[in-house]
Short mmCIF file of C-alpha atoms in Angstrom, two decimals:
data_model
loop_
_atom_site.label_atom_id
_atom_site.label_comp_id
_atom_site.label_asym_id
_atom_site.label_seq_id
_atom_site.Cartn_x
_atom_site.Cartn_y
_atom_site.Cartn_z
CA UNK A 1 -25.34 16.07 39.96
CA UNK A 2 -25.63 12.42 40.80
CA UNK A 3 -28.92 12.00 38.98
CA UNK A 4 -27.94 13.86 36.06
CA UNK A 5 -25.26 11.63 35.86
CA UNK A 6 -27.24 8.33 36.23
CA UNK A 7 -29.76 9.97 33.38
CA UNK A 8 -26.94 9.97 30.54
CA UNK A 9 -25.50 7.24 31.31
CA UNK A 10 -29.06 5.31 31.27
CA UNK A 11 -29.29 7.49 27.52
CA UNK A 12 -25.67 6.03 26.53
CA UNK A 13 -25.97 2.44 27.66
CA UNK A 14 -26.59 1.28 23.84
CA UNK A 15 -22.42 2.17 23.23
CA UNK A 16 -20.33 -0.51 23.81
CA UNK A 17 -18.51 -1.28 27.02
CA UNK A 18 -14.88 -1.28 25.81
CA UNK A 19 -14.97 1.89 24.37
CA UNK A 20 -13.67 5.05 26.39
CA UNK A 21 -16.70 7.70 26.06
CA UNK A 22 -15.91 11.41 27.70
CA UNK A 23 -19.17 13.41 28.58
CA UNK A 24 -20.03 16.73 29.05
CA UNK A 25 -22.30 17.24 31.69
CA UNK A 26 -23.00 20.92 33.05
CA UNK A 27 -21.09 23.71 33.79
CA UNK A 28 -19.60 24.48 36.68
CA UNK A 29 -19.40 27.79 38.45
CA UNK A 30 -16.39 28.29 36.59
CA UNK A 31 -17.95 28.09 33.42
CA UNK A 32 -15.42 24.82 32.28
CA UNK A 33 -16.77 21.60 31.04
CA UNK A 34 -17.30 18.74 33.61
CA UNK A 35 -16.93 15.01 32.52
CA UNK A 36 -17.32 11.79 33.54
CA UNK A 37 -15.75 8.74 31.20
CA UNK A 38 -17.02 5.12 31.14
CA UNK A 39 -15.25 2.35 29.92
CA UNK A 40 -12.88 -0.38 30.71
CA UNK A 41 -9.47 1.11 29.95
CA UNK A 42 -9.01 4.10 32.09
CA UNK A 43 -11.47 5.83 34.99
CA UNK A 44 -11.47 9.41 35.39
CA UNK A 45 -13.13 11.09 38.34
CA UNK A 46 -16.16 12.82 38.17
CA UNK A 47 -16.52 16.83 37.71
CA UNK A 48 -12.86 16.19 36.32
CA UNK A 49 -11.30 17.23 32.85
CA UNK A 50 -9.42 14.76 30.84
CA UNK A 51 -5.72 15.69 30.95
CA UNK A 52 -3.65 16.12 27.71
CA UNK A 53 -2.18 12.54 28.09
CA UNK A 54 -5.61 10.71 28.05
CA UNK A 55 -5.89 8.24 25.88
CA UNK A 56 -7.88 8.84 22.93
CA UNK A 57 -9.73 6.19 21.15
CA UNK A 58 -8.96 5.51 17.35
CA UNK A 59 -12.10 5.69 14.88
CA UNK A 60 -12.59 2.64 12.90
CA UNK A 61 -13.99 4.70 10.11
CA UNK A 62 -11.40 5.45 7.74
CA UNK A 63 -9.84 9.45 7.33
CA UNK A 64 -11.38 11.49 4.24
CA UNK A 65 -8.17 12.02 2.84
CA UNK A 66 -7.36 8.18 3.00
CA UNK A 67 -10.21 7.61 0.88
CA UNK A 68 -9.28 10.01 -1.53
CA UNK A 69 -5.97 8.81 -1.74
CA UNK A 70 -7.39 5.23 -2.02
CA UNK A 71 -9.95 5.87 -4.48
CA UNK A 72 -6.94 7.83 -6.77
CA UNK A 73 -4.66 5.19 -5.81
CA UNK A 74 -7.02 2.42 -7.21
CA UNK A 75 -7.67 4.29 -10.54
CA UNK A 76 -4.20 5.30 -11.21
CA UNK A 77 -2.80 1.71 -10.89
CA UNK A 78 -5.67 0.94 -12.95
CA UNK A 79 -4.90 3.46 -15.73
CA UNK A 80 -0.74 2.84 -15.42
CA UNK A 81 -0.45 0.14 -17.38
CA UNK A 82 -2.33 1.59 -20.60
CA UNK A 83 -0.53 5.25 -20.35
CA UNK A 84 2.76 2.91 -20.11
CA UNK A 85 1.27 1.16 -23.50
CA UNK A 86 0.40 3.79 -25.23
CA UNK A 87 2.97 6.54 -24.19
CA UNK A 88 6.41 4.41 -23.51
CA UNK A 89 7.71 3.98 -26.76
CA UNK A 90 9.88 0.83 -27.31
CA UNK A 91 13.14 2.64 -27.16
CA UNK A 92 12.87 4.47 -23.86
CA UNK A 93 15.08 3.45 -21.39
CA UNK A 94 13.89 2.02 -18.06
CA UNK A 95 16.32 3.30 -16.18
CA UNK A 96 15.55 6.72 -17.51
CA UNK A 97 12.14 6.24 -17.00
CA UNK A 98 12.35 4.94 -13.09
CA UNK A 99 15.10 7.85 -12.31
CA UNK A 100 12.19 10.80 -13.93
CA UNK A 101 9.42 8.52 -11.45
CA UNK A 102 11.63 9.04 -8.46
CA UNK A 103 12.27 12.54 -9.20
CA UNK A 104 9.15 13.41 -9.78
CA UNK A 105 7.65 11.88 -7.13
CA UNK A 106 10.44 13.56 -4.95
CA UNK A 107 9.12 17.12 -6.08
CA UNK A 108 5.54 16.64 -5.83
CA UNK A 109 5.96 15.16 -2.43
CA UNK A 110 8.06 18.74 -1.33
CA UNK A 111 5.33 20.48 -3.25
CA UNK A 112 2.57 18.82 -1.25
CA UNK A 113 4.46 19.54 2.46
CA UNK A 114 4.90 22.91 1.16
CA UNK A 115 1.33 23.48 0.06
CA UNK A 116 0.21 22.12 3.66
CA UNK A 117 1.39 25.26 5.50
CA UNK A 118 4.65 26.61 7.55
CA UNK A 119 3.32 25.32 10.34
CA UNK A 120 2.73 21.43 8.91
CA UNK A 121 6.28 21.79 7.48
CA UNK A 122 7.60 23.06 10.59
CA UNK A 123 6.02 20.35 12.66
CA UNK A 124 7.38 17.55 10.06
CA UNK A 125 10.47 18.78 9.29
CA UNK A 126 11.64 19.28 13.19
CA UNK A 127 14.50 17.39 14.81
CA UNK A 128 15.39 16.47 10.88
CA UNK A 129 18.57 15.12 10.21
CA UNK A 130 20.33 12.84 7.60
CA UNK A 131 20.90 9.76 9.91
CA UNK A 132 17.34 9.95 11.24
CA UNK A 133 16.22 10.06 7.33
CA UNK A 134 18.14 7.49 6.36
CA UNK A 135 16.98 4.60 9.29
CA UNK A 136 13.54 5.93 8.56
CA UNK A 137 13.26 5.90 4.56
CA UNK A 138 16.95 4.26 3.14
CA UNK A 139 16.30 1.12 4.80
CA UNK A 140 12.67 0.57 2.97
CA UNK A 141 14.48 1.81 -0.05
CA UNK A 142 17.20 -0.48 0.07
CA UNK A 143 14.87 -3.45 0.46
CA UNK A 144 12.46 -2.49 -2.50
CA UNK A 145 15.62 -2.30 -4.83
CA UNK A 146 16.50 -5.78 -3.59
CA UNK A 147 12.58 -7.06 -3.76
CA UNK A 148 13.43 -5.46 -7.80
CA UNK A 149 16.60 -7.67 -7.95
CA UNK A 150 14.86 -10.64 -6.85
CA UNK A 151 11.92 -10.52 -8.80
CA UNK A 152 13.98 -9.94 -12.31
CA UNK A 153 16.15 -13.07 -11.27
CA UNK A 154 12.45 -14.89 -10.48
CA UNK A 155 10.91 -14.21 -13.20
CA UNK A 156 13.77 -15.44 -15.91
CA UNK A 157 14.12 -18.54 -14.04
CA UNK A 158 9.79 -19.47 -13.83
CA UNK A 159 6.81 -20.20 -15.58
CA UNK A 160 4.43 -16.58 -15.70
CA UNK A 161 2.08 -18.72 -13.71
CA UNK A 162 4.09 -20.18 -10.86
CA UNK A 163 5.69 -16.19 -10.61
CA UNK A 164 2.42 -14.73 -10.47
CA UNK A 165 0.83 -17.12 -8.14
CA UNK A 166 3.63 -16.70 -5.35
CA UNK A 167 4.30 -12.85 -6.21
CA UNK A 168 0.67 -12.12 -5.32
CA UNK A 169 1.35 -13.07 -1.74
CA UNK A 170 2.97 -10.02 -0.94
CA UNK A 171 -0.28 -9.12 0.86
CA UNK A 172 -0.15 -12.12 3.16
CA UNK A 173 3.40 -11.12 3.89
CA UNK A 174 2.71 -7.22 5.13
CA UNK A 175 -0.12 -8.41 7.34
CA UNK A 176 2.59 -10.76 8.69
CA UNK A 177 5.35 -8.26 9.16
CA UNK A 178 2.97 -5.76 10.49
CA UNK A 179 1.98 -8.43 13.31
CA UNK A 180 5.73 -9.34 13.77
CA UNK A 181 6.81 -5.79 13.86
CA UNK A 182 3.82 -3.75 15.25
CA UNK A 183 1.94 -6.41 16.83
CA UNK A 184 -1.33 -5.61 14.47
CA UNK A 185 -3.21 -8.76 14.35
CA UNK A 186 -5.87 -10.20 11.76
CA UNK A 187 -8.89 -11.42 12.92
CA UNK A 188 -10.00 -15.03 11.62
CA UNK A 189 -12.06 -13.83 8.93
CA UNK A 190 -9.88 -11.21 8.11
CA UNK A 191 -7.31 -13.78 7.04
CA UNK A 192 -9.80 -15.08 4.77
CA UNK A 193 -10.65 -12.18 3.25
CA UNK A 194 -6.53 -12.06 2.60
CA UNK A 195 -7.10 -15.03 1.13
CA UNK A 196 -9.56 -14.30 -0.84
CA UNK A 197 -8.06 -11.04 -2.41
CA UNK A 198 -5.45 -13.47 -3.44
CA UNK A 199 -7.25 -15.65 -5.34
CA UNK A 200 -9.27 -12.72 -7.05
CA UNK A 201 -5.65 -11.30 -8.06
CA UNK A 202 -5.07 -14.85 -9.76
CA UNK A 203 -8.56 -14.92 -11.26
CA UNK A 204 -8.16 -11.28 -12.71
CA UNK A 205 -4.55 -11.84 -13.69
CA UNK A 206 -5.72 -14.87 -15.54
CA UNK A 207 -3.36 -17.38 -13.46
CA UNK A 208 -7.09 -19.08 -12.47
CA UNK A 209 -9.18 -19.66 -15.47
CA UNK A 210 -12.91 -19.99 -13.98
CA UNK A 211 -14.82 -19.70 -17.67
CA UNK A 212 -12.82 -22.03 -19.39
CA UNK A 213 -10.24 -23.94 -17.12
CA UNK A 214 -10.98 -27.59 -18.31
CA UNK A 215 -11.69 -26.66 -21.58
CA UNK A 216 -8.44 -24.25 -22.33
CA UNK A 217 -5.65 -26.89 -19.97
CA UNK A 218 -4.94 -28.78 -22.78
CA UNK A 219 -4.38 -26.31 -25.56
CA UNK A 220 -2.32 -23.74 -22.67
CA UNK A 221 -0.07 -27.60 -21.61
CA UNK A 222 0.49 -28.37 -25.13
CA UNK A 223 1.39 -24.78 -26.29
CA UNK A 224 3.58 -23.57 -23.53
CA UNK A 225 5.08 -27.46 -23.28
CA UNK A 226 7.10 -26.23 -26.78
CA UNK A 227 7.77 -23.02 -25.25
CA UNK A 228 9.51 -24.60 -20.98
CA UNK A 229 10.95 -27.58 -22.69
CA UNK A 230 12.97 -24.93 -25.20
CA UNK A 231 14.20 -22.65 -22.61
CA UNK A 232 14.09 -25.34 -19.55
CA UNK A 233 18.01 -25.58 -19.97
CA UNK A 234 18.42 -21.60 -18.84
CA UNK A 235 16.29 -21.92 -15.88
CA UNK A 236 16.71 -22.27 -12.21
CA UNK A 237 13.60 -23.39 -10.87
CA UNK A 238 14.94 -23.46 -7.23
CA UNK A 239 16.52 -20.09 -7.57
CA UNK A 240 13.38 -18.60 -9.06
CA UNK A 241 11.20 -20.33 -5.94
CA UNK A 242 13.77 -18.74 -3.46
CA UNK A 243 13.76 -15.15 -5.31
CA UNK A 244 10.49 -14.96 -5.95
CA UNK A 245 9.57 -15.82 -1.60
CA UNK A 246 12.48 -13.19 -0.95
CA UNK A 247 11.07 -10.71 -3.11
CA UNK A 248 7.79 -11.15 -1.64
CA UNK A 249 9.23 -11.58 2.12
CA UNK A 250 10.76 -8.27 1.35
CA UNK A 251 7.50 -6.51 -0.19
CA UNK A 252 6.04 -6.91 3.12
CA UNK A 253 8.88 -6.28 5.55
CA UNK A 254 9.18 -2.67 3.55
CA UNK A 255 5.66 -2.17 3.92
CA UNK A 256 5.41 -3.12 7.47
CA UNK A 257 8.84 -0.84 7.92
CA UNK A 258 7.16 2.32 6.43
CA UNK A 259 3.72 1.68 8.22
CA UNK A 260 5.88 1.39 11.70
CA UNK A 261 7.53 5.28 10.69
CA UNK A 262 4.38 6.61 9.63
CA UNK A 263 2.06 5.06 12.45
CA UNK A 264 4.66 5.08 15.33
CA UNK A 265 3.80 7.29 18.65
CA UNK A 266 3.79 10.98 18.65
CA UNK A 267 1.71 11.16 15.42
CA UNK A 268 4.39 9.43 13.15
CA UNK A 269 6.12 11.21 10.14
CA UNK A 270 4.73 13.40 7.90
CA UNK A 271 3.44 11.19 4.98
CA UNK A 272 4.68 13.37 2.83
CA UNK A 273 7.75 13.92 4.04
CA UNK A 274 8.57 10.55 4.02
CA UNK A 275 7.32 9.45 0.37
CA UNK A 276 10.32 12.51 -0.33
CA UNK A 277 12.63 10.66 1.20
CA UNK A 278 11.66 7.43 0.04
CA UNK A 279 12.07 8.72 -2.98
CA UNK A 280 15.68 10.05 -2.81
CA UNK A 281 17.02 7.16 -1.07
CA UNK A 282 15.17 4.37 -4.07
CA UNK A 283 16.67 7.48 -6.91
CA UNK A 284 20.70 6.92 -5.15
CA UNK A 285 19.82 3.21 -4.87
CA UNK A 286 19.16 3.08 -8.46
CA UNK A 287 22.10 5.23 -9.46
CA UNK A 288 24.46 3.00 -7.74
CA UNK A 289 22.67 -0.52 -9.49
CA UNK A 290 23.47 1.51 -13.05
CA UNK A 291 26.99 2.20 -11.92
CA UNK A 292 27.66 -2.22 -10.56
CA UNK A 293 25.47 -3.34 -13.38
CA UNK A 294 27.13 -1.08 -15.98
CA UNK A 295 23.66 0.09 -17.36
CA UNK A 296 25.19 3.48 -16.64
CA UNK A 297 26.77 2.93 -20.19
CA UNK A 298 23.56 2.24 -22.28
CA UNK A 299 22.18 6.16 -20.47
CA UNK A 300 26.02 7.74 -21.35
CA UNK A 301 25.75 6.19 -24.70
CA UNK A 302 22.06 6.20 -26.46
CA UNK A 303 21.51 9.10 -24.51
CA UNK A 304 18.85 9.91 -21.35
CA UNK A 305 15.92 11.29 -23.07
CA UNK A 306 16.29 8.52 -25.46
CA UNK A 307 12.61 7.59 -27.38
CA UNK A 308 10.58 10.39 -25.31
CA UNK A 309 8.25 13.01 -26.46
CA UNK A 310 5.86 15.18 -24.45
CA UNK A 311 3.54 12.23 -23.83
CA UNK A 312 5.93 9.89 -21.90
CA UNK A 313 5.51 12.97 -18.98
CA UNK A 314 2.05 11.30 -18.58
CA UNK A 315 2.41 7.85 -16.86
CA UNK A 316 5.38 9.91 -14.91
CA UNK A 317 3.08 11.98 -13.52
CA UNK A 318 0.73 9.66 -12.81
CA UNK A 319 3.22 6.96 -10.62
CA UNK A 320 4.59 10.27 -9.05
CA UNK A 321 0.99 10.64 -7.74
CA UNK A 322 0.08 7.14 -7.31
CA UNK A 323 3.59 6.73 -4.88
CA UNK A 324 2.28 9.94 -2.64
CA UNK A 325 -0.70 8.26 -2.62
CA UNK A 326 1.07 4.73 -1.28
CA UNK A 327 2.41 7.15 1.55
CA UNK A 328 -0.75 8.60 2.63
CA UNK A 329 -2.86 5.14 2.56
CA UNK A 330 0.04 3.40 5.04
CA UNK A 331 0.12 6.27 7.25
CA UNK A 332 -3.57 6.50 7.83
CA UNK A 333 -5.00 3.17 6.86
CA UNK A 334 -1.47 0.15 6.46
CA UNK A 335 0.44 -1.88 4.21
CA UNK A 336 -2.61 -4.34 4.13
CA UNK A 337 -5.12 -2.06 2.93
CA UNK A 338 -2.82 -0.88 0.46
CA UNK A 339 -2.86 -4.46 -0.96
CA UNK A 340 -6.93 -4.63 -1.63
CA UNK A 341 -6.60 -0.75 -3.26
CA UNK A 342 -3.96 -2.25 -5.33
CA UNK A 343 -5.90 -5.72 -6.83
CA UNK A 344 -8.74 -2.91 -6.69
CA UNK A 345 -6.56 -1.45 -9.35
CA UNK A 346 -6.07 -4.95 -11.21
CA UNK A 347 -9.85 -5.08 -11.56
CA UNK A 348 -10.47 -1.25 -13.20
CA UNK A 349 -7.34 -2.33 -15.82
CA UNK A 350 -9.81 -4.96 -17.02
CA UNK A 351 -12.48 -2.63 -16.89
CA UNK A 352 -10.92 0.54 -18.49
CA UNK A 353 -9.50 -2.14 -20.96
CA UNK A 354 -12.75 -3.50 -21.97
CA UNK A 355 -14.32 0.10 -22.04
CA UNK A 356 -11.12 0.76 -24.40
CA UNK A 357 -11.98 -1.97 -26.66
CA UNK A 358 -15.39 -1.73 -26.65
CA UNK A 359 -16.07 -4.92 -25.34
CA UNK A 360 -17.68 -6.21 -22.53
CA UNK A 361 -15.86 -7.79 -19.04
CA UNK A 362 -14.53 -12.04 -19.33
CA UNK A 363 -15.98 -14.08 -16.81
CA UNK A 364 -12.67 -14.37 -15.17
CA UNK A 365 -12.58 -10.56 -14.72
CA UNK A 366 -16.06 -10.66 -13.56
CA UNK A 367 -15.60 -13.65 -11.13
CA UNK A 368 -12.44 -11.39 -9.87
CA UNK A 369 -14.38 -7.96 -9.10
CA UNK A 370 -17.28 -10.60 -7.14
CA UNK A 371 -14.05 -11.89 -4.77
CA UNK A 372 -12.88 -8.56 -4.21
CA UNK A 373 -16.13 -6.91 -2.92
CA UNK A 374 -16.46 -10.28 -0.85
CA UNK A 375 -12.85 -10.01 -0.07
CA UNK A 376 -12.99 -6.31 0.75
CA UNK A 377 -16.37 -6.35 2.72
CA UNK A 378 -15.21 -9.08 5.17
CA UNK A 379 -11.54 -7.33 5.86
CA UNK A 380 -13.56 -3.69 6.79
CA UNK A 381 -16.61 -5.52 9.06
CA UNK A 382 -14.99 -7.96 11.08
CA UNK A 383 -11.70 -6.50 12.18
CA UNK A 384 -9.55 -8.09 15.17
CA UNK A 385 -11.09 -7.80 18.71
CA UNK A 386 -9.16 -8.15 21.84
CA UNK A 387 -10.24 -10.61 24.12
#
């Protein structure tokens, strides 16, 4: 047995040393399995089997299903703002529109648990209560309506550019939260890479003009000088700084927040389950901001179905599925990863745009998709090691 057991491990010495490897060697008179495990984090005795509590070792490769989700993810947030453009009509109301989202994404969330078998909705749905639902989903919910709030205050109060630049560091701030919260760390390079995706979202979003930045300053100064100095008496430039680093904070503290539920020990909670109740808590969230804002009115009054035709069910549809999709990337891959699938998303807009138009990519859009295969290369190959 001894040599046998010296042979394989000779075979095997090419795996790394901190990773836990179980072996099956021959079979015993009993006909079971015998193993012997190498590695640094746990020794189990020869000719013994692994217990149900023994640790099991995490594959760096991401799940199937969270590439699907990522690779539907990235071309629905690509495609969302052109269905919005060409199916929204002008006198559809928002808060219409965002109450259908919710509830649709509510149903196809149910419809997705359901489809996954009595026994997958039996394992998610045990021990469920209301309280537990709430601390899990409301709280998230409650801080995206918030992150909403602040944002809309932001964004009356500052320059496009100075809005976009600190909005897109919502990234930065769920890799932070996730360390705070979950203790997930970022390796050097992968901090980087972070900040690399960020300055590909300014390049793409046109914040960063690489073809013609010296060229195109003073035309944008002298335009958009008309433009501040006109409206400079309605704004709050310290109020829109503070909003817009709340709103961002709170971006990443909800991420990190649903990660933590979905990721947590035991397996975590159903992602669909939880994009459900994400879902109903963010729909009674925005009920109540109708009711204190008095928007409640403008539904009562012009009516809820107000501008729509069979076509505005489109982009519904499609941020139903892209906010299932948000729950199955965090659960199997986190917040941060959800951030590159989401400037992913920025850089097919410009393509599906240009395809649209029948014109060819700008150099800033170009410049963008180089940053995030850079950006998105570095993050997957050179995660955080332990020491």
């Amino acid at each position: 047995m001894s040599a046998k057991v010296e042979e394989i491990m000779r075979k095997k010495s090419l795996c790394p040393s901190n990773e836990l490897e179980v072996i099956p060697l021959v079979r015993s008179s009993t006909s079971e399995d015998t193993y012997i495990s190498r590695g640094n984090s746990i020794d189990v005795e020869e000719g013994s089997e692994p217990g149900p509590t023994a640790p099991v070792v995490p594959s760096k490769c991401l799940s199937p299903i969270a590439l699907v989700a990522m690779a539907a993810l990235a071309v629905q947030f690509g495609l969302q703002p052109i269905l919005i453009q060409n199916f929204v009509g002008p006198d559809v109301l928002t808060a219409a529109l965002v109450s259908c989202v919710e509830m649709s994404k509510l149903a196809l969330a149910l419809f997705m648990l359901r489809s996954s078998g009595p026994e997958s909705v039996s394992k998610a749905t045990k021990g469920w209560n209301l309280v537990t639902s709430f601390k899990v989903a409301g709280l998230p919910a409650i801080l995206f309506a918030i992150q909403g709030f602040c944002n809309l205050i932001a964004s009356k109060n500052l320059d496009p550019v100075t809005f976009n630049v600190i909005n897109q560091s919502k990234t930065l701030s769920a890799a932070l939260f996730c360390f705070l919260l979950m203790g997930r760390r970022q390796s050097f390079l992968q901090l980087v890479a972070l900040v690399l995706l960020l300055a590909a979202s300014l390049v793409i979003e046109g914040v960063i003009d690489v073809g013609a930045f010296f060229s195109s300053f003073a035309e944008n100064s002298s335009e958009d000088g008309t433009e501040d100095t006109a409206s400079e008496s309605t704004r709050n430039y310290s109020l829109g700084i503070t909003m817009i680093i709340i709103g961002s904070s709170l971006s990443g503290l909800s991420g990190a927040l649903a990660q933590k539920s979905l990721q947590m020990s035991g397996g975590g909670r159903d992602s669909f389950l939880f994009t459900a109740e994400l879902s109903f808590f963010s729909a009674a969230v925005l009920l109540l901001s109708l009711i204190a804002t008095g928007d409640l009115l403008k539904v009562i009054t012009h009516g809820f179905f107000q501008g729509w035709n069979i076509r505005t069910l489109i982009p519904i549809f499609s941020q139903a599925i892209g906010g299932v999709c948000i729950g199955i990337i965090t659960k199997h891959a986190g917040a941060v990863v959800k951030g590159f699938v989401l400037v992913i998303g920025l850089v097919l807009t410009a393509l599906f745009r240009s395809i649209a138009h029948g014109g060819g990519l700008a150099v800033n859009e170009m410049t963008g998709m180089a940053l995030v295969a850079v950006a998105t290369t570095v993050h997957m190959l050179y995660p955080y090691k332990s020491p």
